[in-house]
Each structure stands twice: as structure tokens, then as C-alpha cells.
Short mmCIF file of C-alpha atoms in Angstrom, two decimals:
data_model
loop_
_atom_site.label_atom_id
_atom_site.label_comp_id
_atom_site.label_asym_id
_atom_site.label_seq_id
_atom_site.Cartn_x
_atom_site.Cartn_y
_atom_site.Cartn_z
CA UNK A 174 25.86 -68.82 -6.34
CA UNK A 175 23.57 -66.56 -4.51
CA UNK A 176 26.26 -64.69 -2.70
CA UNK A 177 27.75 -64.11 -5.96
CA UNK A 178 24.37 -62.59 -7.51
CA UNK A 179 23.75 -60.46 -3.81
CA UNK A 180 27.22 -59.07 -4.79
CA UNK A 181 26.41 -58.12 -8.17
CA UNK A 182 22.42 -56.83 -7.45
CA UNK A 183 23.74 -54.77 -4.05
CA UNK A 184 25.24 -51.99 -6.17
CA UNK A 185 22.09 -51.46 -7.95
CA UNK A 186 20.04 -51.86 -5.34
CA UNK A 187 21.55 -49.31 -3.26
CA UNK A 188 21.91 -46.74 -6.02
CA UNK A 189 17.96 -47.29 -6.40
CA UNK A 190 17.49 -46.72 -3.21
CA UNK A 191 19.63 -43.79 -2.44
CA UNK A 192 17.72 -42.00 -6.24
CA UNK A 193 14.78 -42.99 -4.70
CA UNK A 194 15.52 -41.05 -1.27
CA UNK A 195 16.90 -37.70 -3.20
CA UNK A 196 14.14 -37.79 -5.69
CA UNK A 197 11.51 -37.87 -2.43
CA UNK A 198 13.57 -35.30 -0.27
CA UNK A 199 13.96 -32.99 -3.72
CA UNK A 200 10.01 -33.40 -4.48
CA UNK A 201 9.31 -32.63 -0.68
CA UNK A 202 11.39 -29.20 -0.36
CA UNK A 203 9.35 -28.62 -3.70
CA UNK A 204 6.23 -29.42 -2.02
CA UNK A 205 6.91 -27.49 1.27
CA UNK A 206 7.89 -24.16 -0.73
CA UNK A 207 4.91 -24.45 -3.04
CA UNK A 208 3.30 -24.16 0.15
CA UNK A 209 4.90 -21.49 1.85
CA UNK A 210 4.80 -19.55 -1.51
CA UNK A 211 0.98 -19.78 -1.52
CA UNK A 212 0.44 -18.89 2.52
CA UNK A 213 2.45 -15.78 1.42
CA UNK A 214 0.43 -14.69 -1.62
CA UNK A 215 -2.59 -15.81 0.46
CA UNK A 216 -1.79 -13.78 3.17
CA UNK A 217 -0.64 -10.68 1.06
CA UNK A 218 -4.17 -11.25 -0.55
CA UNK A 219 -6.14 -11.15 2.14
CA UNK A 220 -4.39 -8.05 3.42
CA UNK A 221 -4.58 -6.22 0.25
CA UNK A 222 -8.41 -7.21 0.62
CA UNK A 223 -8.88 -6.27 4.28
CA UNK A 224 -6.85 -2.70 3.63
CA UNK A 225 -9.29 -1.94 0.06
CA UNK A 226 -12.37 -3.06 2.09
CA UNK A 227 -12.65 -0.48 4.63
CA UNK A 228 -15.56 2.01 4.13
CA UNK A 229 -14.94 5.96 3.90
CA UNK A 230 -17.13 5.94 6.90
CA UNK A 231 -14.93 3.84 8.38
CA UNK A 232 -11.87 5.75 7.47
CA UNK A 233 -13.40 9.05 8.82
CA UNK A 234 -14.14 7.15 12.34
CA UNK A 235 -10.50 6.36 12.39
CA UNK A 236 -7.85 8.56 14.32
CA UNK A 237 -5.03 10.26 13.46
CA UNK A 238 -2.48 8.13 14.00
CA UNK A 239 -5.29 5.12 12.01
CA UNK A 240 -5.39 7.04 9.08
CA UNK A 241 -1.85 7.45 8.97
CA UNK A 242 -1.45 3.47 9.46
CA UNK A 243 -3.84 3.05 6.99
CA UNK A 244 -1.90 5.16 4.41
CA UNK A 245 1.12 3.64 4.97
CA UNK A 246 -1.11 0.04 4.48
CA UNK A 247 -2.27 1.58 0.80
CA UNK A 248 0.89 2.16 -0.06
CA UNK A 249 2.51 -1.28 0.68
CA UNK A 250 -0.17 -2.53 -1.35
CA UNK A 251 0.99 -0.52 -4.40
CA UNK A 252 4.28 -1.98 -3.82
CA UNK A 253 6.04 1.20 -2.01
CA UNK A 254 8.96 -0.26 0.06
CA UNK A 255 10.59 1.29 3.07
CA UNK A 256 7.13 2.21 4.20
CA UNK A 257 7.06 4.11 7.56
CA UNK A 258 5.04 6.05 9.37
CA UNK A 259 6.91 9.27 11.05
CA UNK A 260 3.71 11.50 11.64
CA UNK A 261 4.22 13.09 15.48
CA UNK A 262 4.48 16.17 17.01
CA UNK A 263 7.07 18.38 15.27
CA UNK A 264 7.25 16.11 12.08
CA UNK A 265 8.30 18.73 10.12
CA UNK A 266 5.08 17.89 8.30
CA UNK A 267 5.88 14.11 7.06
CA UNK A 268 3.33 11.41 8.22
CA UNK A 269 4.43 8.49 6.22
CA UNK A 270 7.77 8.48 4.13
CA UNK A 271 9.26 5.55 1.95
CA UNK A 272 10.01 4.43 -1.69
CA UNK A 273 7.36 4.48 -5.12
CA UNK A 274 8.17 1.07 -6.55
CA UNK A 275 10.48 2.50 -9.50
CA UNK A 276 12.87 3.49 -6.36
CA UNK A 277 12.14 7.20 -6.11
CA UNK A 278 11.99 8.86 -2.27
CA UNK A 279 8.24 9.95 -1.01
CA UNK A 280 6.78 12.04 1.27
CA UNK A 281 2.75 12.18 2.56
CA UNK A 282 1.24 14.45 4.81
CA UNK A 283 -2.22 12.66 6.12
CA UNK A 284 -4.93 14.83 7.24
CA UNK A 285 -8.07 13.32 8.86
CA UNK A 286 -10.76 16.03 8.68
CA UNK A 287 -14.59 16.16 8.89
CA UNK A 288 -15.09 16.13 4.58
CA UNK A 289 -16.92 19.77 5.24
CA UNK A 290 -13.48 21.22 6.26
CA UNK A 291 -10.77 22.56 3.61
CA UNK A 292 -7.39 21.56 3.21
CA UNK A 293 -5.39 25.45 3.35
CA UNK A 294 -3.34 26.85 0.63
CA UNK A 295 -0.73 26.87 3.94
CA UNK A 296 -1.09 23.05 4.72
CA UNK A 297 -0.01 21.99 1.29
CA UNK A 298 3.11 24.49 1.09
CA UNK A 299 4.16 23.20 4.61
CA UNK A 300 4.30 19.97 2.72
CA UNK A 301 6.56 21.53 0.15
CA UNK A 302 8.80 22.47 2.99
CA UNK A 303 8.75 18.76 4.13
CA UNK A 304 10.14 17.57 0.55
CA UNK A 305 12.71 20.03 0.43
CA UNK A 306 13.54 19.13 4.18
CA UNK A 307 13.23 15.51 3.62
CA UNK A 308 14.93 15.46 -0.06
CA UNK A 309 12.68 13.53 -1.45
CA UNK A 310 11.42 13.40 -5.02
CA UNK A 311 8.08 13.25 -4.45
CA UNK A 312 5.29 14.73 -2.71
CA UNK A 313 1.54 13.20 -2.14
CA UNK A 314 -1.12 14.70 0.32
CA UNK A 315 -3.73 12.35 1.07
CA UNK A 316 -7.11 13.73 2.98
CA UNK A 317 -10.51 12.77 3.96
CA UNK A 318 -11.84 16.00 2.81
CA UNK A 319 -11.22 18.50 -0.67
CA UNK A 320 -8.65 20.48 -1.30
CA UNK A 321 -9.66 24.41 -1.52
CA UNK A 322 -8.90 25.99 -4.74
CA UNK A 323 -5.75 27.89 -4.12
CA UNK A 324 -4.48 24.95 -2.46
CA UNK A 325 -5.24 22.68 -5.12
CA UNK A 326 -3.55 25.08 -7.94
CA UNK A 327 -0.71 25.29 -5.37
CA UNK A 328 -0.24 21.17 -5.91
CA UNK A 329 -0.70 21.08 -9.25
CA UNK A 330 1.57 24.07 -9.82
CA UNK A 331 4.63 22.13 -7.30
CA UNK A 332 4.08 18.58 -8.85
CA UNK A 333 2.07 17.88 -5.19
CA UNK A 334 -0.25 14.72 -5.60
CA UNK A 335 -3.23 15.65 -4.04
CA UNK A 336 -5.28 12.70 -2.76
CA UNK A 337 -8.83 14.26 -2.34
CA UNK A 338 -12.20 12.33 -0.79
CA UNK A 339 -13.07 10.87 -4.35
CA UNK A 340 -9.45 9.55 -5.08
CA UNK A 341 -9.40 8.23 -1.93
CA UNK A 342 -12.12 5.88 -2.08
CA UNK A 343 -10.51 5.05 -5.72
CA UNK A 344 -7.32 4.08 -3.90
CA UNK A 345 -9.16 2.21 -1.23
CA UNK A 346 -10.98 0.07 -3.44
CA UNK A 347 -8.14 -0.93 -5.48
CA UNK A 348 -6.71 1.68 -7.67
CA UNK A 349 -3.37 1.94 -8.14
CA UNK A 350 -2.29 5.83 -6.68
CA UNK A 351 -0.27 6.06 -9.71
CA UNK A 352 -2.93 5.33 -11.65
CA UNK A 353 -5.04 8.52 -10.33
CA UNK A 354 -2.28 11.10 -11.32
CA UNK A 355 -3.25 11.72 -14.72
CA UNK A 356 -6.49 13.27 -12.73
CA UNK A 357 -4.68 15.15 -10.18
CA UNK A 358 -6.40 18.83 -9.35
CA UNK A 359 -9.34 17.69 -10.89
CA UNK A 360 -12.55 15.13 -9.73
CA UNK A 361 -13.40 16.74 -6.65
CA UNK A 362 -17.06 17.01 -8.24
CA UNK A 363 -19.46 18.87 -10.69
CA UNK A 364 -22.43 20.92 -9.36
CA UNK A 365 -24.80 17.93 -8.12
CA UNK A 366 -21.73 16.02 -6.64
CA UNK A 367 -21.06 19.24 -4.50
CA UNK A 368 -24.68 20.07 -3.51
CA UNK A 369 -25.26 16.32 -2.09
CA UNK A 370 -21.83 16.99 -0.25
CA UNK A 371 -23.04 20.10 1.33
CA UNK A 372 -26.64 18.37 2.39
CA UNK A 373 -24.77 15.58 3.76
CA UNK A 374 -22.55 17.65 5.95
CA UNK A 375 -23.54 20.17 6.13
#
């Protein structure tokens, strides 16, 4: 009599068991990449946050080859892919290349100077020579300083983004870079904004 009911209850039982081992296994793979989902966008966070927290005085104690890094970090942040930094000697004037996020080609030229100094008419039409060398669709120059103003016209005139002091401290502290080209040639400063730039450095 009871081997006869063990016979007829074993099926079940096993079947319970064998649910109840899938249903665990299924709900810890769930579990574990929940987890590793969140230690991503945690860590992606707290990069993003890190990169967007640096000061300009920061950014102007950096080197070359920092600033360039920390370009590159801005733009992975924005969601550019492909991001690389290629700034050397003889770079044919490319620091950082890669993708925008809608899959179009960029090139940057990063220049580091004291925020007193002018970025040249000539420095942003060597960049023009490093999109037509390069191929790529689009061309950003991104400095610690201002733009003079035939080198400014000259971007805005060639479809150059140029990345002045102001919009980079926008960019650094979250701004989206394609969010500041509706204001590109312009924002560098009124009157006031100019004269506390000159007492500062001079």
C-alpha cells in the first residue's frame, strides 16, 4: 500500500522539485544581472560625475596630453563612440577623433593655453585641413582660452564648433556639446565679462 502511493507521489514530487530548482536558478541569473546592470550604471555615474566635477582651474593645471584625455572623457560622456585620442607630434592637427552618437565621423583639435592667449585665425584652418585629411564630417575645437575674431568668423563660416572658455565649463558641468551649438561664435562675453578677464590675467 505505501509502495504503491511512493509510486504514484514520486512523479510529482520530483517535478516539484526540479520547478522549484529552475524557478531559483532563473530568479538568481535575474538577481546577479540586476546587479551587474546597476555596478555598470553606477560606475558610468560616478565617472560622468568625476569627469563634470573638475574645476577650470583644474583643467588649466592639466597638461597637454590631460586635457586631451579629458576631452576624449567629455565626449564618452555625451555618448561619442570610437573615442581616441591621436594628439602627437605630426598629428596632422587631430587630438581626439571618434563618432557623435547619430554615427557621424569627428575630429578635435585641443589646445591648452593660458585663457590670456588667442586661438589664431591659422590654428583653426589647420583644423580644416585635418577634416579634409581625416574625412570626417565634423569639426570641433575645444580650448581653455577665446577664440580671436577672425578665427572665430573663420569657424562659424566652415561649420567649425568652437569650444571657447565659457562653453567649456558648460560642457564640464554637464551640458551636452550638442546642446551648445545653437551658440557657437557667440558667448565669449559682454564688456564686464571681458574686463574681469583681463584683471584676472592679465
Amino acid at each position: 500500500m505505501l509502495t504503491s502511493w511512493w509510486a504514484v507521489i514520486w512523479p510529482y514530487l520530483v517535478g516539484t522539485l526540479v520547478i522549484g530548482a529552475v524557478t531559483a536558478g532563473g530568479w538568481w541569473l535575474w538577481k546577479t544581472d540586476r546587479l551587474i546592470r546597476s555596478g555598470d550604471r553606477r560606475w558610468r555615474h560616478e565617472d560622468a560625475v568625476i569627469t563634470g566635477h573638475r574645476t577650470l582651474a583644474e583643467v588649466d593645471a592639466m597638461d597637454g596630453t590631460d586635457f586631451e584625455e579629458f576631452v576624449a572623457g567629455l565626449c564618452r560622456r555625451d555618448g561619442y563612440t570610437d573615442v581616441r585620442r591621436v594628439g602627437r607630434s605630426h598629428d596632422d592637427g587631430a587630438d581626439v577623433r571618434g563618432r557623435l552618437p547619430d554615427g557621424r565621423t569627428v575630429v578635435i583639435q585641443c589646445k591648452r593655453y593660458n585663457p590670456k592667449r588667442k586661438i589664431s585665425n591659422s590654428e583653426v584652418r589647420n583644423l580644416l585641413g585635418s577634416q579634409v585629411h581625416f574625412g570626417a564630417d565634423v569639426a570641433i575645437f575645444v580650448t581653455t582660452t577665446y577664440f580671436s575674431g577672425p578665427a572665430e568668423r573663420c569657424a562659424v563660416q566652415n561649420g567649425v564648433m568652437a569650444v571657447h572658455r565659457d562653453h567649456l565649463g558648460l560642457w564640464n558641468n554637464g551640458a551636452a556639446l550638442s546642446s551648445l551649438a545653437s551658440v557657437n561664435g557667440s558667448g565669449q562675453g559682454d564688456r564686464q565679462h571681458r574686463a574681469r578677464r583681463k584683471k584676472t590675467y592679465g
